[in-house]
Amino acid sequence: VQVVASGGGQVQPGESLRLTCVGTGNTFARNTFGWYRAAPGKQRELVASISIDGATIYGDFVRGRFTISRDNAENTVYLQMNNLEPEDTGVYYCNSAAPPSFEYSDDWGQGTQVTVSS
């Protein structure tokens, strides 16, 4: 499944954004999806992932502020981000992991920029 991430922007601390990841193909429902982010000078890290049965995993820094969800009928994965902090600034990437290995694709795409600044 190829994916395209969008929805980033510039917001002030405490505000919200919803990122969208749209996938192509008819195997969307059989894939796990993950949102990762890369901050300047830092390695890419997991923000959240969602499995084929809806099980979710979040990075420790999320602390209940973000919610990942999926709509298989629309081939879309969402990342709702609330109470954003300046430390959340970075490029956010969506990726898919297909069976049987469920390893994420090497193609991370362009991502979507999130900037949190007052």
PDB file of C-alpha atoms in Angstrom:
ATOM      1  CA  VAL A   1       0.000   0.000   0.000  1.00  0.00           C
ATOM      2  CA  GLN A   2       1.376   3.379  -0.974  1.00  0.00           C
ATOM      3  CA  VAL A   3       0.428   6.233   1.314  1.00  0.00           C
ATOM      4  CA  VAL A   4       0.365  10.016   1.229  1.00  0.00           C
ATOM      5  CA  ALA A   5       0.441  12.072   4.407  1.00  0.00           C
ATOM      6  CA  SER A   6      -1.137  15.494   4.741  1.00  0.00           C
ATOM      7  CA  GLY A   7      -2.667  17.871   7.250  1.00  0.00           C
ATOM      8  CA  GLY A   8       0.386  19.470   8.781  1.00  0.00           C
ATOM      9  CA  GLY A   9       0.714  23.160   9.430  1.00  0.00           C
ATOM     10  CA  GLN A  10       1.851  25.784  11.863  1.00  0.00           C
ATOM     11  CA  VAL A  11      -0.032  26.108  15.125  1.00  0.00           C
ATOM     12  CA  GLN A  12       0.460  27.635  18.541  1.00  0.00           C
ATOM     13  CA  PRO A  13       1.160  25.594  21.688  1.00  0.00           C
ATOM     14  CA  GLY A  14      -2.014  24.012  23.031  1.00  0.00           C
ATOM     15  CA  GLU A  15      -3.729  23.889  19.644  1.00  0.00           C
ATOM     16  CA  SER A  16      -4.694  20.818  17.623  1.00  0.00           C
ATOM     17  CA  LEU A  17      -4.068  19.295  14.216  1.00  0.00           C
ATOM     18  CA  ARG A  18      -5.416  16.238  12.455  1.00  0.00           C
ATOM     19  CA  LEU A  19      -3.072  14.454  10.097  1.00  0.00           C
ATOM     20  CA  THR A  20      -4.432  12.270   7.316  1.00  0.00           C
ATOM     21  CA  CYS A  21      -2.798   9.320   5.602  1.00  0.00           C
ATOM     22  CA  VAL A  22      -4.518   8.080   2.458  1.00  0.00           C
ATOM     23  CA  GLY A  23      -3.558   4.723   1.004  1.00  0.00           C
ATOM     24  CA  THR A  24      -3.958   3.194  -2.424  1.00  0.00           C
ATOM     25  CA  GLY A  25      -4.800  -0.352  -3.404  1.00  0.00           C
ATOM     26  CA  ASN A  26      -7.298  -2.920  -2.219  1.00  0.00           C
ATOM     27  CA  THR A  27      -5.202  -4.432   0.577  1.00  0.00           C
ATOM     28  CA  PHE A  28      -5.472  -1.470   2.951  1.00  0.00           C
ATOM     29  CA  ALA A  29      -7.403  -3.362   5.618  1.00  0.00           C
ATOM     30  CA  ARG A  30      -4.703  -6.035   5.849  1.00  0.00           C
ATOM     31  CA  ASN A  31      -1.939  -3.566   6.705  1.00  0.00           C
ATOM     32  CA  THR A  32      -0.652  -2.082   9.920  1.00  0.00           C
ATOM     33  CA  PHE A  33       0.008   1.662   9.765  1.00  0.00           C
ATOM     34  CA  GLY A  34       2.324   3.883  11.687  1.00  0.00           C
ATOM     35  CA  TRP A  35       2.897   7.574  12.134  1.00  0.00           C
ATOM     36  CA  TYR A  36       6.522   8.523  12.709  1.00  0.00           C
ATOM     37  CA  ARG A  37       8.161  11.898  13.106  1.00  0.00           C
ATOM     38  CA  ALA A  38      11.589  13.352  12.525  1.00  0.00           C
ATOM     39  CA  ALA A  39      12.576  16.453  14.465  1.00  0.00           C
ATOM     40  CA  PRO A  40      15.586  18.544  13.447  1.00  0.00           C
ATOM     41  CA  GLY A  41      18.740  16.812  14.630  1.00  0.00           C
ATOM     42  CA  LYS A  42      16.886  13.767  15.917  1.00  0.00           C
ATOM     43  CA  GLN A  43      16.246  10.291  14.627  1.00  0.00           C
ATOM     44  CA  ARG A  44      12.864   9.321  13.324  1.00  0.00           C
ATOM     45  CA  GLU A  45      10.669   7.990  16.127  1.00  0.00           C
ATOM     46  CA  LEU A  46       7.356   6.234  16.428  1.00  0.00           C
ATOM     47  CA  VAL A  47       4.416   8.469  17.240  1.00  0.00           C
ATOM     48  CA  ALA A  48       1.629   5.908  16.970  1.00  0.00           C
ATOM     49  CA  SER A  49       0.698   2.732  15.174  1.00  0.00           C
ATOM     50  CA  ILE A  50      -2.529   0.863  14.564  1.00  0.00           C
ATOM     51  CA  SER A  51      -2.852  -2.802  13.683  1.00  0.00           C
ATOM     52  CA  ILE A  52      -5.335  -4.545  11.426  1.00  0.00           C
ATOM     53  CA  ASP A  53      -7.614  -5.219  14.400  1.00  0.00           C
ATOM     54  CA  GLY A  54      -7.346  -1.685  15.769  1.00  0.00           C
ATOM     55  CA  ALA A  55      -4.775  -2.246  18.501  1.00  0.00           C
ATOM     56  CA  THR A  56      -2.740   0.906  19.070  1.00  0.00           C
ATOM     57  CA  ILE A  57       0.737   1.746  20.321  1.00  0.00           C
ATOM     58  CA  TYR A  58       1.925   5.242  21.216  1.00  0.00           C
ATOM     59  CA  GLY A  59       5.287   6.817  21.874  1.00  0.00           C
ATOM     60  CA  ASP A  60       5.931   7.663  25.520  1.00  0.00           C
ATOM     61  CA  PHE A  61       5.948  11.376  24.732  1.00  0.00           C
ATOM     62  CA  VAL A  62       2.329  11.268  23.524  1.00  0.00           C
ATOM     63  CA  ARG A  63       0.985  11.123  27.092  1.00  0.00           C
ATOM     64  CA  GLY A  64      -2.650  10.799  25.976  1.00  0.00           C
ATOM     65  CA  ARG A  65      -2.588  13.835  23.691  1.00  0.00           C
ATOM     66  CA  PHE A  66      -2.781  12.012  20.340  1.00  0.00           C
ATOM     67  CA  THR A  67      -5.209   9.458  18.929  1.00  0.00           C
ATOM     68  CA  ILE A  68      -4.605   7.236  15.915  1.00  0.00           C
ATOM     69  CA  SER A  69      -7.576   5.764  14.080  1.00  0.00           C
ATOM     70  CA  ARG A  70      -8.331   4.107  10.764  1.00  0.00           C
ATOM     71  CA  ASP A  71     -11.216   4.003   8.309  1.00  0.00           C
ATOM     72  CA  ASN A  72     -10.727   1.020   6.056  1.00  0.00           C
ATOM     73  CA  ALA A  73     -13.703   1.970   3.894  1.00  0.00           C
ATOM     74  CA  GLU A  74     -11.943   5.231   3.043  1.00  0.00           C
ATOM     75  CA  ASN A  75      -8.390   3.794   2.940  1.00  0.00           C
ATOM     76  CA  THR A  76      -7.442   6.412   5.504  1.00  0.00           C
ATOM     77  CA  VAL A  77      -5.543   6.593   8.777  1.00  0.00           C
ATOM     78  CA  TYR A  78      -5.840   9.651  11.009  1.00  0.00           C
ATOM     79  CA  LEU A  79      -3.681  11.112  13.727  1.00  0.00           C
ATOM     80  CA  GLN A  80      -5.560  13.547  15.933  1.00  0.00           C
ATOM     81  CA  MET A  81      -3.065  15.656  17.861  1.00  0.00           C
ATOM     82  CA  ASN A  82      -4.283  17.795  20.735  1.00  0.00           C
ATOM     83  CA  ASN A  83      -2.472  20.062  23.155  1.00  0.00           C
ATOM     84  CA  LEU A  84       0.508  20.350  20.849  1.00  0.00           C
ATOM     85  CA  GLU A  85       3.844  21.414  22.278  1.00  0.00           C
ATOM     86  CA  PRO A  86       6.867  23.039  20.608  1.00  0.00           C
ATOM     87  CA  GLU A  87       8.683  19.719  21.039  1.00  0.00           C
ATOM     88  CA  ASP A  88       6.163  18.147  18.649  1.00  0.00           C
ATOM     89  CA  THR A  89       7.641  20.141  15.769  1.00  0.00           C
ATOM     90  CA  GLY A  90       8.938  17.971  12.964  1.00  0.00           C
ATOM     91  CA  VAL A  91       8.102  16.164   9.763  1.00  0.00           C
ATOM     92  CA  TYR A  92       5.439  13.524  10.272  1.00  0.00           C
ATOM     93  CA  TYR A  93       5.460  10.439   8.090  1.00  0.00           C
ATOM     94  CA  CYS A  94       2.893   7.756   7.530  1.00  0.00           C
ATOM     95  CA  ASN A  95       3.972   4.261   6.576  1.00  0.00           C
ATOM     96  CA  SER A  96       2.372   0.904   6.014  1.00  0.00           C
ATOM     97  CA  ALA A  97       3.421  -2.593   7.018  1.00  0.00           C
ATOM     98  CA  ALA A  98       2.054  -5.520   5.044  1.00  0.00           C
ATOM     99  CA  PRO A  99       1.709  -9.173   5.945  1.00  0.00           C
ATOM    100  CA  PRO A 100       3.330 -11.546   6.506  1.00  0.00           C
ATOM    101  CA  SER A 101       6.401  -9.685   7.778  1.00  0.00           C
ATOM    102  CA  PHE A 102       4.656  -6.463   8.860  1.00  0.00           C
ATOM    103  CA  GLU A 103       7.860  -4.557   8.237  1.00  0.00           C
ATOM    104  CA  TYR A 104       7.440  -0.925   7.286  1.00  0.00           C
ATOM    105  CA  SER A 105       8.154   0.104   3.727  1.00  0.00           C
ATOM    106  CA  ASP A 106      11.512   1.678   2.828  1.00  0.00           C
ATOM    107  CA  ASP A 107       9.600   4.442   1.048  1.00  0.00           C
ATOM    108  CA  TRP A 108       8.788   7.074   3.660  1.00  0.00           C
ATOM    109  CA  GLY A 109       7.507   9.664   1.226  1.00  0.00           C
ATOM    110  CA  GLN A 110       7.697  13.402   1.823  1.00  0.00           C
ATOM    111  CA  GLY A 111       5.756  13.525   5.051  1.00  0.00           C
ATOM    112  CA  THR A 112       3.918  16.575   6.311  1.00  0.00           C
ATOM    113  CA  GLN A 113       5.490  19.392   8.315  1.00  0.00           C
ATOM    114  CA  VAL A 114       4.147  20.220  11.765  1.00  0.00           C
ATOM    115  CA  THR A 115       5.394  23.380  13.422  1.00  0.00           C
ATOM    116  CA  VAL A 116       4.329  24.343  16.929  1.00  0.00           C
ATOM    117  CA  SER A 117       5.441  27.824  17.839  1.00  0.00           C
ATOM    118  CA  SER A 118       4.139  30.892  19.577  1.00  0.00           C
TER     119      SER A 118
END
